mmCIF file of C-alpha atoms in Angstrom:
data_model
loop_
_atom_site.group_PDB
_atom_site.id
_atom_site.type_symbol
_atom_site.label_atom_id
_atom_site.label_comp_id
_atom_site.label_asym_id
_atom_site.label_seq_id
_atom_site.Cartn_x
_atom_site.Cartn_y
_atom_site.Cartn_z
ATOM 1 C CA MET D 1 -5.348 10.451 -34.013
ATOM 2 C CA ASN D 2 -5.852 8.477 -30.795
ATOM 3 C CA ARG D 3 -4.088 8.977 -27.480
ATOM 4 C CA GLU D 4 -1.500 6.223 -28.008
ATOM 5 C CA GLN D 5 -0.391 7.773 -31.296
ATOM 6 C CA ARG D 6 -0.012 11.187 -29.639
ATOM 7 C CA VAL D 7 2.094 9.626 -26.866
ATOM 8 C CA ARG D 8 4.469 8.228 -29.498
ATOM 9 C CA LEU D 9 4.909 11.720 -30.925
ATOM 10 C CA ASP D 10 5.611 13.065 -27.437
ATOM 11 C CA ALA D 11 8.289 10.401 -27.097
ATOM 12 C CA VAL D 12 10.306 12.024 -29.895
ATOM 13 C CA ALA D 13 10.759 15.108 -27.709
ATOM 14 C CA TRP D 14 11.706 13.027 -24.667
ATOM 15 C CA VAL D 15 14.099 10.800 -26.599
ATOM 16 C CA ALA D 16 15.851 13.851 -28.039
ATOM 17 C CA ALA D 17 16.358 15.321 -24.569
ATOM 18 C CA LEU D 18 17.319 12.081 -22.822
ATOM 19 C CA LEU D 19 19.807 10.907 -25.453
ATOM 20 C CA ALA D 20 21.883 14.058 -25.114
ATOM 21 C CA LEU D 21 21.534 14.236 -21.311
ATOM 22 C CA VAL D 22 22.686 10.646 -20.858
ATOM 23 C CA ALA D 23 25.479 11.077 -23.417
ATOM 24 C CA GLY D 24 27.027 14.101 -21.723
ATOM 25 C CA HIS D 25 26.558 13.062 -18.109
ATOM 26 C CA GLY D 26 27.362 9.401 -18.772
ATOM 27 C CA ALA D 27 30.601 10.387 -20.502
ATOM 28 C CA TYR D 28 31.506 12.611 -17.556
ATOM 29 C CA LEU D 29 30.886 9.828 -15.015
ATOM 30 C CA ILE D 30 33.028 7.387 -17.001
ATOM 31 C CA SER D 31 35.888 9.872 -17.391
ATOM 32 C CA ALA D 32 35.734 10.873 -13.720
ATOM 33 C CA SER D 33 35.740 7.226 -12.600
ATOM 34 C CA GLN D 34 38.846 6.665 -14.742
ATOM 35 C CA GLU D 35 40.482 9.805 -13.281
ATOM 36 C CA ILE D 36 40.637 11.462 -16.705
ATOM 37 C CA VAL D 37 38.713 14.430 -15.288
ATOM 38 C CA PRO D 38 38.165 15.401 -11.634
ATOM 39 C CA TRP D 39 35.022 14.651 -9.657
ATOM 40 C CA CYS D 40 32.762 17.665 -9.183
ATOM 41 C CA LEU D 41 29.343 19.092 -9.994
ATOM 42 C CA PRO D 42 30.272 20.367 -13.469
ATOM 43 C CA HIS D 43 27.179 22.588 -13.752
ATOM 44 C CA LEU D 44 28.240 24.509 -10.637
ATOM 45 C CA GLU D 45 31.987 23.967 -10.307
ATOM 46 C CA GLY D 46 32.941 23.719 -13.976
ATOM 47 C CA CYS D 47 35.845 21.347 -13.372
ATOM 48 C CA THR D 48 35.717 20.136 -16.974
ATOM 49 C CA SER D 49 34.026 20.828 -20.272
ATOM 50 C CA VAL D 50 31.623 18.461 -21.987
ATOM 51 C CA SER D 51 34.140 17.927 -24.786
ATOM 52 C CA ARG D 52 36.988 17.037 -22.466
ATOM 53 C CA ALA D 53 34.812 14.608 -20.507
ATOM 54 C CA ALA D 54 33.786 12.820 -23.720
ATOM 55 C CA ARG D 55 37.058 12.944 -25.627
ATOM 56 C CA THR D 56 38.704 9.572 -24.965
ATOM 57 C CA GLY D 57 38.134 5.885 -24.366
ATOM 58 C CA ALA D 58 34.831 4.423 -23.259
ATOM 59 C CA ALA D 59 33.429 7.892 -22.579
ATOM 60 C CA ASN D 60 33.994 8.863 -26.201
ATOM 61 C CA LEU D 61 32.402 5.630 -27.402
ATOM 62 C CA LEU D 62 29.303 6.167 -25.251
ATOM 63 C CA PHE D 63 29.039 9.809 -26.269
ATOM 64 C CA LYS D 64 29.226 9.101 -29.986
ATOM 65 C CA SER D 65 26.898 6.083 -29.804
ATOM 66 C CA LEU D 66 24.190 8.310 -28.300
ATOM 67 C CA MET D 67 24.855 11.699 -29.891
ATOM 68 C CA LEU D 68 24.842 10.513 -33.504
ATOM 69 C CA PRO D 69 21.325 9.025 -33.097
ATOM 70 C CA TYR D 70 20.426 12.205 -31.204
ATOM 71 C CA SER D 71 21.347 14.220 -34.299
ATOM 72 C CA ALA D 72 18.883 12.218 -36.383
ATOM 73 C CA VAL D 73 16.140 12.438 -33.737
ATOM 74 C CA LEU D 74 16.771 16.192 -33.452
ATOM 75 C CA ALA D 75 16.140 16.679 -37.175
ATOM 76 C CA LEU D 76 12.890 14.706 -36.847
ATOM 77 C CA PHE D 77 11.918 16.691 -33.759
ATOM 78 C CA TRP D 78 12.286 20.058 -35.508
ATOM 79 C CA TRP D 79 10.462 18.781 -38.596
ATOM 80 C CA LEU D 80 7.535 17.775 -36.393
ATOM 81 C CA THR D 81 7.674 21.075 -34.531
ATOM 82 C CA ALA D 82 7.606 23.042 -37.790
ATOM 83 C CA ARG D 83 4.594 21.002 -38.977
ATOM 84 C CA TRP D 84 2.869 21.583 -35.658
ATOM 85 C CA LEU D 85 3.404 25.336 -35.733
ATOM 86 C CA ARG D 86 2.275 25.514 -39.358
ATOM 87 C CA ALA D 87 -0.983 23.761 -38.451
ATOM 88 C CA LEU D 88 -1.414 25.772 -35.273
ATOM 89 C CA ARG D 89 -0.566 29.200 -36.695
ATOM 90 C CA PRO D 90 -0.674 29.162 -40.506
ATOM 91 C CA ALA D 91 0.037 32.891 -40.793
ATOM 92 C CA ALA D 92 3.143 32.851 -38.572
ATOM 93 C CA ARG D 93 6.569 33.198 -40.145
ATOM 94 C CA ALA D 94 8.380 30.896 -37.713
ATOM 95 C CA PRO D 95 7.329 27.559 -39.302
ATOM 96 C CA ARG D 96 8.817 28.632 -42.637
ATOM 97 C CA VAL D 97 12.350 28.760 -41.263
ATOM 98 C CA LEU D 98 12.139 26.565 -38.167
ATOM 99 C CA PHE D 99 12.968 23.250 -39.806
ATOM 100 C CA ALA D 100 15.897 24.782 -41.706
ATOM 101 C CA LEU D 101 17.356 26.126 -38.468
ATOM 102 C CA GLY D 102 16.748 22.839 -36.664
ATOM 103 C CA LEU D 103 18.335 20.875 -39.486
ATOM 104 C CA VAL D 104 21.472 23.019 -39.311
ATOM 105 C CA ALA D 105 21.596 22.349 -35.558
ATOM 106 C CA ALA D 106 21.264 18.602 -36.136
ATOM 107 C CA LEU D 107 23.960 18.520 -38.834
ATOM 108 C CA ALA D 108 26.297 20.670 -36.732
ATOM 109 C CA THR D 109 25.815 18.300 -33.785
ATOM 110 C CA ALA D 110 26.710 15.321 -35.977
ATOM 111 C CA LEU D 111 29.784 17.196 -37.248
ATOM 112 C CA TYR D 112 30.950 17.989 -33.722
ATOM 113 C CA THR D 113 30.313 14.454 -32.494
ATOM 114 C CA THR D 114 32.171 12.848 -35.395
ATOM 115 C CA ALA D 115 35.234 15.057 -34.868
ATOM 116 C CA LEU D 116 35.369 14.717 -31.078
ATOM 117 C CA GLY D 117 38.440 12.780 -29.981
ATOM 118 C CA VAL D 118 40.146 12.922 -33.385
ATOM 119 C CA ASP D 119 43.475 14.761 -33.601
ATOM 120 C CA GLY D 120 44.318 17.405 -36.173
ATOM 121 C CA GLU D 121 43.651 21.083 -36.818
ATOM 122 C CA PHE D 122 40.846 20.322 -39.270
ATOM 123 C CA TYR D 123 39.005 18.176 -36.713
ATOM 124 C CA GLN D 124 39.567 20.846 -34.070
ATOM 125 C CA TRP D 125 37.946 23.333 -36.436
ATOM 126 C CA MET D 126 35.033 20.917 -36.964
ATOM 127 C CA ARG D 127 34.540 20.554 -33.218
ATOM 128 C CA ARG D 128 34.696 24.273 -32.499
ATOM 129 C CA TYR D 129 32.285 25.382 -35.199
ATOM 130 C CA GLY D 130 30.097 22.314 -34.895
ATOM 131 C CA ILE D 131 29.301 22.860 -31.227
ATOM 132 C CA ASN D 132 28.869 26.627 -31.632
ATOM 133 C CA LEU D 133 26.442 26.200 -34.536
ATOM 134 C CA SER D 134 24.604 23.407 -32.725
ATOM 135 C CA PHE D 135 23.996 25.496 -29.614
ATOM 136 C CA ALA D 136 23.232 28.716 -31.484
ATOM 137 C CA PHE D 137 20.761 27.280 -33.988
ATOM 138 C CA THR D 138 19.010 25.080 -31.428
ATOM 139 C CA VAL D 139 18.413 27.989 -29.073
ATOM 140 C CA LEU D 140 17.396 30.265 -31.951
ATOM 141 C CA SER D 141 14.810 27.654 -32.940
ATOM 142 C CA GLU D 142 13.528 27.514 -29.374
ATOM 143 C CA ILE D 143 13.251 31.300 -29.213
ATOM 144 C CA LEU D 144 11.220 31.258 -32.440
ATOM 145 C CA VAL D 145 8.832 28.696 -30.952
ATOM 146 C CA ALA D 146 8.441 30.600 -27.684
ATOM 147 C CA ASN D 147 7.784 33.844 -29.548
ATOM 148 C CA ALA D 148 5.246 32.232 -31.894
ATOM 149 C CA LEU D 149 3.296 30.900 -28.899
ATOM 150 C CA LEU D 150 3.189 34.094 -26.816
ATOM 151 C CA ASP D 151 -0.531 34.660 -27.427
ATOM 152 C CA GLU D 152 -1.527 31.116 -28.417
ATOM 153 C CA THR D 153 -4.323 30.198 -26.006
ATOM 154 C CA ARG D 154 -4.461 26.572 -27.134
ATOM 155 C CA VAL D 155 -1.128 26.045 -25.371
ATOM 156 C CA ALA D 156 -1.294 26.206 -21.564
ATOM 157 C CA VAL D 157 -0.107 29.449 -19.997
ATOM 158 C CA GLY D 158 2.329 27.557 -17.767
ATOM 159 C CA LEU D 159 4.008 25.928 -20.744
ATOM 160 C CA ARG D 160 4.323 29.222 -22.593
ATOM 161 C CA ARG D 161 5.786 30.957 -19.562
ATOM 162 C CA ALA D 162 8.257 28.138 -18.951
ATOM 163 C CA MET D 163 9.467 28.401 -22.554
ATOM 164 C CA VAL D 164 9.942 32.159 -22.268
ATOM 165 C CA VAL D 165 11.807 31.825 -18.949
ATOM 166 C CA LEU D 166 14.143 29.168 -20.367
ATOM 167 C CA CYS D 167 14.868 31.303 -23.425
ATOM 168 C CA ALA D 168 15.537 34.362 -21.263
ATOM 169 C CA ILE D 169 17.978 32.470 -19.028
ATOM 170 C CA MET D 170 19.801 30.968 -22.016
ATOM 171 C CA LEU D 171 20.003 34.367 -23.684
ATOM 172 C CA LEU D 172 21.477 35.900 -20.524
ATOM 173 C CA LEU D 173 23.997 33.067 -20.176
ATOM 174 C CA GLY D 174 24.978 33.434 -23.813
ATOM 175 C CA LEU D 175 25.452 37.179 -23.472
ATOM 176 C CA ALA D 176 27.427 36.738 -20.232
ATOM 177 C CA SER D 177 29.777 34.257 -21.897
ATOM 178 C CA ILE D 178 30.872 36.799 -24.529
ATOM 179 C CA PRO D 179 32.845 39.160 -22.231
ATOM 180 C CA LEU D 180 33.957 36.243 -20.056
ATOM 181 C CA GLN D 181 35.830 34.790 -23.034
ATOM 182 C CA TYR D 182 38.078 37.846 -22.980
ATOM 183 C CA PHE D 183 38.726 37.838 -19.224
ATOM 184 C CA THR D 184 39.059 34.105 -18.596
ATOM 185 C CA SER D 185 40.694 31.194 -20.379
ATOM 186 C CA SER D 186 38.583 29.120 -22.772
ATOM 187 C CA ARG D 187 38.646 26.208 -20.294
ATOM 188 C CA SER D 188 37.940 28.245 -17.166
ATOM 189 C CA PRO D 189 35.520 26.814 -14.582
ATOM 190 C CA VAL D 190 33.097 29.673 -15.229
ATOM 191 C CA MET D 191 32.893 28.960 -18.950
ATOM 192 C CA ASN D 192 32.610 25.220 -18.345
ATOM 193 C CA SER D 193 29.800 25.765 -15.857
ATOM 194 C CA ILE D 194 27.932 27.976 -18.316
ATOM 195 C CA GLU D 195 28.344 25.348 -21.044
ATOM 196 C CA TRP D 196 26.896 22.540 -18.907
ATOM 197 C CA THR D 197 24.015 24.655 -17.614
ATOM 198 C CA TYR D 198 23.225 26.048 -21.065
ATOM 199 C CA ALA D 199 23.114 22.545 -22.553
ATOM 200 C CA VAL D 200 20.733 21.238 -19.877
ATOM 201 C CA LEU D 201 18.358 24.190 -20.229
ATOM 202 C CA MET D 202 18.388 23.789 -24.003
ATOM 203 C CA LEU D 203 17.410 20.126 -23.684
ATOM 204 C CA VAL D 204 14.666 20.776 -21.100
ATOM 205 C CA PHE D 205 12.886 22.818 -23.769
ATOM 206 C CA TYR D 206 12.186 19.713 -25.894
ATOM 207 C CA PRO D 207 9.725 18.017 -23.489
ATOM 208 C CA LEU D 208 7.925 21.338 -23.090
ATOM 209 C CA ILE D 209 7.262 21.348 -26.830
ATOM 210 C CA GLY D 210 6.217 17.702 -26.585
ATOM 211 C CA ALA D 211 3.737 18.620 -23.856
ATOM 212 C CA ALA D 212 2.369 21.389 -26.077
ATOM 213 C CA TRP D 213 1.917 18.857 -28.899
ATOM 214 C CA ARG D 214 -0.131 16.691 -26.548
ATOM 215 C CA ARG D 215 -2.253 19.572 -25.270
ATOM 216 C CA THR D 216 -3.184 20.624 -28.802
ATOM 217 C CA GLY D 217 -3.820 17.094 -30.117
ATOM 218 C CA PHE D 218 -1.019 17.385 -32.663
ATOM 219 C CA ALA D 219 -0.909 15.005 -35.636
ATOM 220 C CA PRO D 220 1.472 15.599 -38.575
ATOM 221 C CA GLY D 221 -1.332 15.358 -41.099
ATOM 222 C CA PRO D 222 -4.644 17.061 -40.146
ATOM 223 C CA PRO D 223 -4.547 20.657 -38.920
ATOM 224 C CA VAL D 224 -4.885 21.435 -35.249
ATOM 225 C CA THR D 225 -8.366 22.588 -34.265
ATOM 226 C CA ARG D 226 -9.705 24.395 -31.266
ATOM 227 C CA GLY D 227 -11.203 22.588 -28.354
#
């Protein structure tokens, strides 16, 4: 596989990250400009949740128009990542379950996105469980990748360390959010801030995997070789 073909594979990781980043932040900017939500730095001040920012009007339209394609790209991304890990480390267990976990994350994201902005208890249930499953299974997949690469010398040390650091921070944020749910309201600034930060860190992980694909000369067909 030549360099141009590898770049196209790397683009899958970047597209996955950028679609979701633009969807969430674009929806927030639209809602804030229409005074639906207040102006702030949501990652630090937590003035609104992602869902509230993307719930109505043009913000909802933008969010859905980007997040539904993101769901499809996410499934492709995890399929490629599972193939890559299988070629890189045939004896590892992670590739056997990675695509299944990633597919659940992609489907849960599509479920959440479809239900966002639609009234009714059933759609509220879809939103709640969709976003929780999406976050949980995406981060679990990322932890599996980081763990599988701990001693993989064909992936640069800096990339491996960055993956581990991101996973550690997300794990700490996730653990911190559990007791906070009992001491603060579900829409508290602290919980909103954690949600925004968690989402960004989760998405930053994708280009790191894309960079690892490039470093190892990944192609979906032939196995990865040393050198």
